[in-house]
C-alpha cells in the first residue's frame, strides 16, 4: 500500500517518497491551456490548495520527471521553464503588522538569492521588493514570471476580532497585491488561493484580468475526492481495514458496503458548484486511514473557527438558522471584512463566509429574477457534529459537557423519559437568557443539536401522509415520536400526535426491531421567569 501523508504539501516530496497521490493534473492542464493565465481559486482550509500551488511550481520549473504516469505527462504540454515567485502566507508569523511585513520580506529576499539577483536598497518594504523582483526576473531570464500566492487572505482572517485590526491588515494586503496588476506585461501565469473572497481587496476590485474559477463547473472537483477517485485510490487501504475488522462508532462490525456508506456519511458532501459531484475532504479521509479506521472529527480538529462562533453567538444564530440557510450571488461580491469584524454583517453575509470556509456547502441553486439564490447545508456528519459542539459550548459555558452528554444518551438508550427531560431542563437552564429566541423552531434546534452531539439517531421535520412530525428519535430499544410546543401545553401536542396518527408508519418497524414506541410532547415557555420546559406528556404503545 502507498503511504498516506496528510502533512506534506510539497509535490516533489510526495512523488519522491511514492506517497498516495490522487491525480488532479487534468485540471492544471486546462489552466495552462487557457488564455490570460491569471486565476483565483477559493477552497476551505486543508483541502489541497497548498499542494496545488506546489504542483504548479514544479511544472513551471520544468520538473517533468515528477509527473511520470500522471495525466499532464501524457499531453502535448511542452514544459517551458519560467521564473517562479511562490509566496506562502502560512509561513508568515502575523501577530503584528510589522511581523507580517518582516516575514514577507524575508520570503521575497530568499527568492532574490535563489536567482542570484540584487535586491533594492530598501529591503523592508514588501511591495517595493515584490515589484522589483518581478522586473529583475523578467529581465534576467527573458521569460514571463509565474506568481503563486498561497492563502492570500490569511492575514485578514487572523485579525477578525476587531474592525480596526481587520482593516489594517486588509489595507496592507491591498497595497501588496496591487503590484500584480501593474506588472502584467512581465507575467506569464498568476495563481492565488484563499479561503474567502473579500470585497475591497485590490485583487478583486482592481485586478480585473483575474479569472475566478472557484465556482466554475469545470473546476468543481479539482480539489477533494469524488466517489470514484476515492474508491480507486484507497482500494488497498479499504481492503486492509476490512481484513483487520473495521467497526462503526457504536462498535458494530462493517462490511464493504456499510464501510463505504459510513465513510461517505462522515467525510463526503462538499459541493462547490450547483449540480457538481460532491467531494470528500482529503485531510479527513487521510487521517481516517492513518487512524486505522476510527471515525473522528479530523478536519475540524485542525483549527477551531473561534471568530465565527463569536459572530454566531452575537447574532443569536442557531443550528435551525444554519442548515437550510439561503444566500444570493450578490452576497459573494459585496462581502466587506470590516463590517463582519464590527458585527454589522447581515446573516446572509455570515452564511456566505461559512460557505467559503467549508462549514456549510451548496445544496440547491435557484434563479430569482436577475439573482441566483443558494440553499446551504452542513456538508457531512463530521462538520455538523463538530460545529454543533462548538456552538453548544459557546451557548453553555457553565455546562460540564462530557458528563452531561453521557448522562443524556444513557437516558435515551434506556427509554428513561423522566431522566431525559431532567437532563434537557438542565441543558436549557445553562443557556443565557439574552440569546434565547421566542420560537418553537429555536428550542427544537437546541434539542436536536445536543442529541446530535450524543451520537443519537434523530431526524427532524419528518413528513407523513397526514402531516409533519417534529422529531423522530431512535435508540436500539426505544423509538420516540416527538412533538414540540411553545407556550401551549403538552396535552395539545399529544392530541396532535394521536389525531394525525404519527406513529402509524413506525409501528411495524418498532415491532420488528423490538423497540418500545413512545409518543412524547415537550412544551417550552419563553416567559422571562421560565425559559425552559414547563410540562411534558408521554404515551407508550403496549
Coordinates of C-alpha atoms in Angstrom, one line a residue:
X1 CA 0.0 0.0 0.0
X2 CA 1.2 3.5 -0.7
X3 CA 1.8 5.7 2.3
X4 CA -0.8 8.3 3.1
X5 CA 0.5 11.7 4.1
X6 CA -1.7 14.5 5.5
X7 CA 1.1 16.8 6.5
X8 CA 3.1 17.1 3.3
X9 CA 2.3 19.9 1.0
X10 CA 5.3 19.5 -1.3
X11 CA 4.5 17.9 -4.6
X12 CA 8.2 16.9 -5.0
X13 CA 8.3 15.2 -1.6
X14 CA 5.1 13.3 -2.2
X15 CA 6.3 11.9 -5.5
X16 CA 9.8 11.2 -4.5
X17 CA 8.6 9.2 -1.4
X18 CA 5.9 7.4 -3.6
X19 CA 3.1 8.6 -1.3
X20 CA -0.5 8.2 -2.4
X21 CA -1.4 11.0 -4.8
X22 CA -4.8 11.4 -6.5
X23 CA -4.0 12.8 -10.0
X24 CA -5.6 16.2 -10.5
X25 CA -3.3 17.4 -13.2
X26 CA -6.0 17.3 -15.9
X27 CA -7.4 20.5 -14.2
X28 CA -4.0 22.1 -14.2
X29 CA -3.6 21.3 -17.9
X30 CA -6.8 23.1 -18.5
X31 CA -5.5 26.2 -16.8
X32 CA -2.2 26.0 -18.7
X33 CA -4.1 26.0 -22.0
X34 CA -6.3 29.0 -21.1
X35 CA -5.5 32.4 -22.5
X36 CA -4.8 35.1 -19.9
X37 CA -3.3 32.8 -17.2
X38 CA -4.4 34.7 -14.2
X39 CA -6.6 32.8 -11.7
X40 CA -8.1 33.0 -8.3
X41 CA -9.3 29.8 -6.6
X42 CA -11.0 29.6 -3.2
X43 CA -11.5 26.4 -1.2
X44 CA -11.8 25.7 2.6
X45 CA -8.6 25.1 4.6
X46 CA -6.9 21.8 4.5
X47 CA -8.4 21.0 1.1
X48 CA -5.2 20.7 -1.0
X49 CA -4.6 24.3 -2.1
X50 CA -1.0 24.4 -1.0
X51 CA -0.3 21.1 -2.8
X52 CA -1.8 22.5 -5.9
X53 CA 0.5 25.6 -5.7
X54 CA 3.5 23.3 -5.1
X55 CA 2.4 21.2 -8.2
X56 CA 2.3 24.4 -10.3
X57 CA 5.7 25.4 -9.1
X58 CA 7.2 22.0 -10.1
X59 CA 5.6 22.4 -13.6
X60 CA 6.9 25.8 -14.3
X61 CA 10.4 24.8 -13.1
X62 CA 10.3 22.1 -15.7
X63 CA 10.5 19.1 -13.3
X64 CA 8.8 16.8 -15.7
X65 CA 10.3 13.6 -14.1
X66 CA 8.0 14.1 -11.1
X67 CA 4.9 13.7 -13.3
X68 CA 5.7 10.3 -14.8
X69 CA 2.4 8.4 -15.0
X70 CA 0.2 11.4 -14.4
X71 CA -2.2 12.9 -16.9
X72 CA -0.2 16.0 -17.6
X73 CA 2.8 13.9 -18.8
X74 CA 0.7 12.4 -21.5
X75 CA -0.5 15.7 -23.0
X76 CA 1.1 18.0 -25.6
X77 CA 2.4 20.4 -22.9
X78 CA 6.0 21.3 -23.8
X79 CA 7.3 22.1 -20.3
X80 CA 8.8 25.6 -20.8
X81 CA 10.8 26.8 -17.7
X82 CA 9.7 30.1 -16.1
X83 CA 11.0 32.1 -13.1
X84 CA 8.7 31.4 -10.2
X85 CA 7.7 33.7 -7.3
X86 CA 6.0 31.5 -4.7
X87 CA 4.7 33.3 -1.6
X88 CA 3.2 31.2 1.1
X89 CA 1.3 33.2 3.8
X90 CA 1.1 30.1 6.0
X91 CA 4.8 30.6 6.6
X92 CA 4.4 34.1 7.8
X93 CA 4.1 35.0 11.5
X94 CA 1.5 37.7 11.7
X95 CA 0.7 38.6 15.3
X96 CA 1.5 42.2 14.3
X97 CA 1.7 44.0 11.0
X98 CA 5.4 44.6 11.5
X99 CA 5.9 40.9 12.0
X100 CA 4.0 40.1 8.8
X101 CA 5.8 42.6 6.8
X102 CA 9.2 41.4 8.0
X103 CA 8.5 37.7 7.3
X104 CA 7.1 38.5 3.9
X105 CA 10.2 40.5 3.0
X106 CA 12.3 37.5 4.1
X107 CA 10.4 35.2 1.7
X108 CA 11.0 37.7 -1.2
X109 CA 14.7 38.0 -0.3
X110 CA 15.1 34.2 -0.4
X111 CA 13.8 34.3 -4.0
X112 CA 16.2 37.1 -4.9
X113 CA 19.0 34.9 -3.5
X114 CA 17.9 31.7 -5.3
X115 CA 18.0 33.5 -8.6
X116 CA 21.2 35.4 -7.7
X117 CA 19.6 38.8 -8.0
X118 CA 20.4 42.0 -6.1
X119 CA 17.5 43.4 -4.1
X120 CA 16.8 47.1 -3.9
X121 CA 18.4 49.1 -1.1
X122 CA 15.0 49.4 0.7
X123 CA 14.7 45.8 1.9
X124 CA 12.0 46.4 4.5
X125 CA 9.2 47.4 2.1
X126 CA 7.4 44.3 0.8
X127 CA 5.6 45.9 -2.2
X128 CA 8.8 47.5 -3.4
X129 CA 10.7 44.2 -3.1
X130 CA 7.9 42.4 -4.9
X131 CA 7.7 44.8 -7.8
X132 CA 11.5 44.9 -8.3
X133 CA 11.7 41.1 -8.1
X134 CA 9.2 40.7 -11.0
X135 CA 11.1 43.2 -13.1
X136 CA 14.5 41.7 -12.5
X137 CA 13.4 38.1 -13.0
X138 CA 11.9 39.0 -16.4
X139 CA 15.0 41.0 -17.4
X140 CA 17.4 38.2 -16.4
X141 CA 15.5 35.2 -17.9
X142 CA 13.6 36.8 -20.8
X143 CA 10.6 34.7 -19.7
X144 CA 7.3 35.7 -18.2
X145 CA 7.2 35.5 -14.5
X146 CA 4.9 33.0 -12.7
X147 CA 3.4 34.3 -9.4
X148 CA 1.9 31.8 -7.0
X149 CA 0.3 33.1 -3.8
X150 CA -1.0 30.7 -1.3
X151 CA -3.6 31.6 1.3
X152 CA -3.8 35.3 0.3
X153 CA -6.4 36.1 2.9
X154 CA -4.8 34.5 5.9
X155 CA -3.5 37.9 7.3
X156 CA -7.1 39.2 7.2
X157 CA -8.7 36.1 8.6
X158 CA -6.3 36.0 11.5
X159 CA -7.4 39.5 12.6
X160 CA -11.2 39.5 12.5
X161 CA -11.8 40.2 16.2
X162 CA -11.8 44.0 15.7
X163 CA -12.7 46.2 12.8
X164 CA -9.5 48.2 13.3
X165 CA -7.2 45.2 13.0
X166 CA -9.1 43.7 10.1
X167 CA -8.9 47.0 8.1
X168 CA -5.2 47.4 8.9
X169 CA -4.3 44.0 7.5
X170 CA -6.7 44.4 4.6
X171 CA -5.1 47.7 3.7
X172 CA -1.6 46.2 3.8
X173 CA -2.7 43.3 1.7
X174 CA -4.2 45.6 -0.9
X175 CA -1.0 47.6 -1.3
X176 CA 0.9 44.3 -1.8
X177 CA -1.5 42.7 -4.3
X178 CA -1.9 45.7 -6.5
X179 CA 1.7 45.2 -7.6
X180 CA 0.4 42.3 -9.7
X181 CA -1.8 44.5 -11.8
X182 CA 1.0 46.9 -12.6
X183 CA 3.3 44.1 -13.7
X184 CA 1.0 42.2 -16.1
X185 CA 3.4 42.8 -19.0
X186 CA 6.1 40.8 -17.2
X187 CA 3.8 38.0 -16.1
X188 CA 3.2 34.6 -17.7
X189 CA 0.9 33.0 -15.1
X190 CA -0.7 34.1 -11.8
X191 CA -2.5 31.8 -9.4
X192 CA -3.8 32.9 -6.0
X193 CA -5.6 30.7 -3.4
X194 CA -7.5 31.6 -0.3
X195 CA -10.5 30.6 1.8
X196 CA -12.6 33.7 1.2
X197 CA -13.3 36.3 -1.4
X198 CA -13.3 39.7 0.4
X199 CA -14.7 42.8 -1.3
X200 CA -12.4 45.9 -1.2
X201 CA -9.2 43.9 -1.7
X202 CA -7.4 45.1 -4.8
X203 CA -7.1 41.7 -6.5
X204 CA -10.9 41.7 -6.9
X205 CA -11.7 45.4 -7.2
X206 CA -8.8 46.4 -9.4
X207 CA -7.2 43.3 -10.9
X208 CA -9.9 42.7 -13.5
X209 CA -7.9 40.2 -15.5
X210 CA -8.1 37.7 -12.7
X211 CA -10.4 34.8 -13.5
X212 CA -12.2 33.4 -10.5
X213 CA -12.6 29.7 -11.1
X214 CA -14.0 29.0 -7.5
X215 CA -17.5 28.2 -8.8
X216 CA -16.6 27.2 -12.3
X217 CA -18.2 23.8 -13.1
X218 CA -15.0 22.7 -15.0
X219 CA -13.0 23.0 -11.8
X220 CA -15.7 21.9 -9.3
X221 CA -13.8 18.7 -8.3
X222 CA -10.2 19.9 -8.8
X223 CA -9.7 19.6 -5.0
X224 CA -11.2 16.9 -2.8
X225 CA -12.0 13.3 -3.9
X226 CA -15.0 12.3 -5.9
X227 CA -16.6 8.9 -5.0
X228 CA -14.9 7.3 -8.0
X229 CA -11.5 8.8 -7.1
X230 CA -11.8 7.8 -3.5
X231 CA -12.7 4.1 -4.2
X232 CA -10.0 3.7 -6.8
X233 CA -7.2 5.5 -4.9
X234 CA -7.9 4.0 -1.5
X235 CA -8.9 0.5 -2.6
X236 CA -6.0 -1.3 -0.9
X237 CA -6.5 0.7 2.3
X238 CA -10.2 -0.2 2.3
X239 CA -9.3 -3.9 1.8
X240 CA -6.8 -3.7 4.7
X241 CA -9.4 -2.2 7.1
X242 CA -11.9 -4.9 6.2
X243 CA -9.3 -7.6 6.7
X244 CA -8.5 -6.3 10.2
X245 CA -12.1 -5.8 11.2
X246 CA -13.3 -2.2 11.0
X247 CA -16.2 -1.1 13.2
X248 CA -18.7 1.7 13.3
X249 CA -18.8 4.3 16.1
X250 CA -21.1 2.1 18.1
X251 CA -18.7 -0.8 17.7
X252 CA -20.7 -2.7 15.1
X253 CA -18.6 -4.6 12.5
X254 CA -18.9 -3.2 9.0
X255 CA -18.9 -5.0 5.6
X256 CA -17.6 -3.2 2.5
X257 CA -21.0 -1.6 1.6
X258 CA -21.5 -0.4 5.1
X259 CA -18.0 0.9 5.4
X260 CA -18.3 2.9 2.2
X261 CA -21.6 4.3 3.4
X262 CA -20.3 5.3 6.8
X263 CA -17.2 7.0 5.4
X264 CA -19.4 8.9 2.9
X265 CA -21.7 10.0 5.7
X266 CA -18.8 11.3 7.8
X267 CA -16.4 12.9 5.2
X268 CA -18.1 13.4 1.8
X269 CA -20.7 16.0 0.9
X270 CA -18.8 19.2 -0.1
X271 CA -20.3 20.8 -3.2
X272 CA -18.8 23.9 -4.8
X273 CA -20.9 24.3 -7.9
X274 CA -24.6 23.6 -8.3
X275 CA -25.1 20.1 -9.9
X276 CA -21.4 19.1 -9.4
X277 CA -20.5 15.8 -7.8
X278 CA -19.8 16.1 -4.1
X279 CA -16.2 15.5 -2.8
X280 CA -14.5 14.1 0.2
X281 CA -12.3 16.3 2.4
X282 CA -8.8 14.9 1.7
X283 CA -7.4 15.5 5.2
X284 CA -10.3 13.8 6.9
X285 CA -10.0 10.8 4.6
X286 CA -6.2 10.5 5.1
X287 CA -6.4 10.8 8.8
X288 CA -9.2 8.3 8.9
X289 CA -7.0 5.7 7.3
X290 CA -4.0 6.8 9.4
X291 CA -6.1 6.3 12.5
X292 CA -6.8 2.7 11.5
X293 CA -10.4 3.3 10.5
X294 CA -11.6 5.3 13.6
X295 CA -14.4 7.7 12.9
X296 CA -13.4 11.0 14.4
X297 CA -13.7 14.7 13.7
X298 CA -10.4 15.1 12.0
X299 CA -10.8 18.2 9.7
X300 CA -12.5 20.3 12.4
X301 CA -9.7 19.5 14.9
X302 CA -7.1 21.2 12.7
X303 CA -8.5 24.6 13.6
X304 CA -11.4 26.0 15.7
X305 CA -13.3 28.9 14.0
X306 CA -13.5 31.0 17.1
X307 CA -14.3 34.2 15.3
X308 CA -17.2 32.5 13.5
X309 CA -18.6 31.1 16.8
X310 CA -18.4 34.5 18.4
X311 CA -20.2 36.1 15.5
X312 CA -23.0 33.5 15.5
X313 CA -23.5 33.9 19.3
X314 CA -23.7 37.7 18.9
X315 CA -26.2 37.3 16.1
X316 CA -28.2 34.8 18.1
X317 CA -28.0 32.3 15.2
X318 CA -28.7 28.6 15.9
X319 CA -28.5 25.4 14.1
X320 CA -32.0 25.9 12.8
X321 CA -30.8 29.1 11.1
X322 CA -27.7 27.5 9.5
X323 CA -28.9 24.2 7.9
X324 CA -31.1 25.4 5.1
X325 CA -29.8 29.0 5.1
X326 CA -30.1 30.9 1.9
X327 CA -27.6 33.4 0.3
X328 CA -27.6 35.2 -3.1
X329 CA -24.8 35.6 -5.6
X330 CA -24.8 39.3 -4.7
X331 CA -23.5 38.4 -1.3
X332 CA -20.4 36.9 -2.9
X333 CA -19.5 40.3 -4.5
X334 CA -20.3 42.5 -1.5
X335 CA -18.5 40.8 1.4
X336 CA -16.9 43.5 3.5
X337 CA -14.4 42.3 6.1
X338 CA -14.7 45.5 8.2
X339 CA -18.5 45.1 8.6
X340 CA -18.0 41.5 9.6
X341 CA -15.4 42.4 12.2
X342 CA -17.6 45.2 13.5
X343 CA -20.5 42.8 13.9
X344 CA -22.6 44.7 11.3
X345 CA -22.7 42.0 8.7
X346 CA -26.1 40.6 7.6
X347 CA -27.0 37.0 8.4
X348 CA -26.6 36.3 4.6
X349 CA -23.0 37.5 4.7
X350 CA -22.3 35.4 7.7
X351 CA -23.8 32.4 5.9
X352 CA -21.6 33.2 2.9
X353 CA -18.3 33.2 4.8
X354 CA -19.4 29.9 6.5
X355 CA -19.9 28.6 3.0
X356 CA -16.5 29.7 1.8
X357 CA -14.8 28.4 5.0
X358 CA -16.4 25.0 4.5
X359 CA -18.7 24.8 7.5
X360 CA -21.7 25.0 5.1
X361 CA -21.9 23.9 1.5
X362 CA -24.2 24.3 -1.5
X363 CA -27.4 22.3 -1.6
X364 CA -29.6 23.8 -4.3
X365 CA -29.4 26.7 -6.7
X366 CA -32.5 28.6 -8.0
X367 CA -32.8 31.7 -10.2
X368 CA -34.7 34.6 -8.7
X369 CA -35.1 37.3 -11.3
X370 CA -31.6 38.5 -12.1
X371 CA -30.1 36.9 -9.0
X372 CA -29.3 33.3 -8.1
X373 CA -30.3 32.0 -4.6
X374 CA -28.3 29.2 -3.0
X375 CA -29.7 27.0 -0.2
X376 CA -27.0 25.7 2.1
X377 CA -26.5 22.7 4.3
X378 CA -23.8 21.1 6.5
X379 CA -21.5 19.1 4.3
X380 CA -21.4 15.9 6.4
X381 CA -21.7 14.4 9.8
X382 CA -18.2 15.4 10.8
X383 CA -18.8 19.1 10.2
X384 CA -22.3 19.1 11.6
X385 CA -21.4 17.5 14.9
X386 CA -18.2 19.4 15.4
X387 CA -19.8 22.8 14.7
X388 CA -22.8 21.9 16.9
X389 CA -20.4 21.0 19.7
X390 CA -18.5 24.4 19.4
X391 CA -21.8 26.4 19.2
X392 CA -23.3 24.5 22.2
X393 CA -20.2 25.2 24.3
X394 CA -20.4 28.8 23.4
X395 CA -24.0 28.9 24.5
X396 CA -23.5 26.8 27.6
X397 CA -20.2 28.0 29.1
X398 CA -21.1 26.6 32.6
X399 CA -22.0 23.1 31.5
X400 CA -19.7 20.2 32.0
X401 CA -20.3 18.8 28.6
X402 CA -18.7 15.3 28.5
X403 CA -20.6 14.1 31.6
X404 CA -23.8 15.8 30.5
X405 CA -23.8 14.2 27.1
X406 CA -23.0 10.8 28.6
X407 CA -26.0 11.0 31.0
X408 CA -28.3 12.2 28.3
X409 CA -27.6 9.5 25.9
X410 CA -27.9 6.9 28.6
X411 CA -31.4 8.1 29.4
X412 CA -32.4 7.9 25.7
X413 CA -31.0 4.4 25.4
X414 CA -32.8 3.2 28.5
X415 CA -36.1 4.8 27.5
X416 CA -36.0 6.7 30.8
X417 CA -38.0 9.7 29.7
X418 CA -38.1 11.3 33.1
X419 CA -34.3 11.4 33.2
X420 CA -34.2 12.5 29.6
X421 CA -36.4 15.5 30.3
X422 CA -34.5 16.3 33.5
X423 CA -31.2 16.5 31.6
X424 CA -32.8 18.6 28.9
X425 CA -34.0 21.0 31.5
X426 CA -30.5 21.4 32.9
X427 CA -29.2 22.0 29.4
X428 CA -31.7 24.8 28.8
X429 CA -31.1 26.3 32.3
X430 CA -27.5 26.9 31.3
X431 CA -28.4 29.0 28.2
X432 CA -28.0 32.7 28.9
X433 CA -31.4 34.5 28.8
X434 CA -30.2 37.2 26.4
X435 CA -29.6 34.7 23.5
X436 CA -32.8 32.8 23.7
X437 CA -35.4 33.3 21.0
X438 CA -39.2 33.1 21.3
X439 CA -39.6 30.5 18.5
X440 CA -40.6 26.8 18.7
X441 CA -38.0 26.1 16.0
X442 CA -35.3 27.6 18.2
X443 CA -36.0 25.1 21.0
X444 CA -36.4 22.3 18.6
X445 CA -32.9 23.0 17.1
X446 CA -31.4 23.1 20.7
X447 CA -32.7 19.6 21.4
X448 CA -31.6 18.4 18.0
X449 CA -28.2 19.8 18.5
X450 CA -27.5 18.3 21.9
X451 CA -28.8 14.9 20.8
X452 CA -26.7 15.0 17.7
X453 CA -23.6 15.5 19.9
X454 CA -24.6 12.5 21.9
X455 CA -24.5 10.4 18.7
X456 CA -28.2 9.8 18.9
X457 CA -30.2 8.9 15.8
X458 CA -32.6 11.8 15.4
X459 CA -34.5 13.2 12.4
X460 CA -36.4 16.4 12.4
X461 CA -39.4 17.6 10.3
X462 CA -40.3 14.1 9.2
X463 CA -43.1 14.1 6.6
X464 CA -46.0 11.7 6.8
X465 CA -49.2 11.3 4.7
X466 CA -51.0 13.3 7.4
X467 CA -48.6 16.0 8.5
X468 CA -45.1 16.6 9.7
X469 CA -43.5 15.1 12.8
X470 CA -41.2 17.5 14.7
X471 CA -38.7 14.8 15.5
X472 CA -38.1 11.0 15.5
X473 CA -35.5 9.8 18.0
X474 CA -34.2 6.2 17.8
X475 CA -32.1 4.1 20.1
X476 CA -31.6 0.3 19.9
X477 CA -34.6 -0.5 22.2
X478 CA -36.7 2.7 22.0
X479 CA -38.3 4.9 19.4
X480 CA -39.7 8.3 20.2
X481 CA -42.2 10.3 18.2
X482 CA -41.8 13.9 19.5
X483 CA -43.9 17.0 19.1
X484 CA -42.6 20.3 20.4
X485 CA -44.8 23.2 21.6
X486 CA -44.1 26.7 22.7
X487 CA -46.3 28.5 25.3
X488 CA -49.1 25.9 24.8
X489 CA -49.5 22.6 26.6
X490 CA -48.2 19.0 26.4
X491 CA -51.8 17.8 26.1
X492 CA -52.2 19.8 22.9
X493 CA -49.1 18.1 21.3
X494 CA -50.1 14.6 22.4
X495 CA -53.5 15.1 20.9
X496 CA -51.9 16.2 17.6
X497 CA -49.8 13.0 17.5
X498 CA -52.8 10.9 18.1
X499 CA -55.1 12.8 15.8
X500 CA -52.7 12.6 12.9
X501 CA -51.5 9.1 13.9
X502 CA -47.9 9.9 13.5
X503 CA -46.9 6.5 14.9
X504 CA -48.6 4.6 12.1
X505 CA -45.5 4.5 9.9
X506 CA -43.3 3.3 12.7
X507 CA -45.3 0.6 14.4
X508 CA -44.2 -2.2 12.2
X509 CA -40.6 -1.1 12.3
X510 CA -40.7 -0.9 16.1
X511 CA -42.1 -4.4 16.4
X512 CA -39.5 -5.9 14.1
X513 CA -36.7 -4.3 16.0
X514 CA -38.3 -4.9 19.4
X515 CA -38.3 -1.2 20.2
X516 CA -40.7 0.4 22.6
X517 CA -42.7 3.1 20.9
X518 CA -43.0 6.4 22.8
X519 CA -45.3 9.3 21.9
X520 CA -43.8 12.4 23.6
X521 CA -44.8 16.0 23.7
X522 CA -42.5 18.7 25.2
X523 CA -43.8 22.1 25.9
X524 CA -41.5 25.1 26.3
X525 CA -42.1 28.5 27.8
X526 CA -40.4 31.7 26.8
X527 CA -41.8 33.6 29.8
X528 CA -39.0 35.6 31.4
X529 CA -39.3 33.6 34.7
X530 CA -39.2 30.2 32.9
X531 CA -37.5 29.9 29.5
X532 CA -37.4 26.2 29.9
X533 CA -39.6 23.1 29.7
X534 CA -42.8 23.6 31.6
X535 CA -44.6 20.3 31.0
X536 CA -44.3 17.1 29.1
X537 CA -46.6 14.2 28.4
X538 CA -45.9 10.7 27.2
X539 CA -47.9 7.8 25.9
X540 CA -46.2 4.4 25.4
X541 CA -47.6 1.8 22.9
X542 CA -48.2 -1.5 24.6

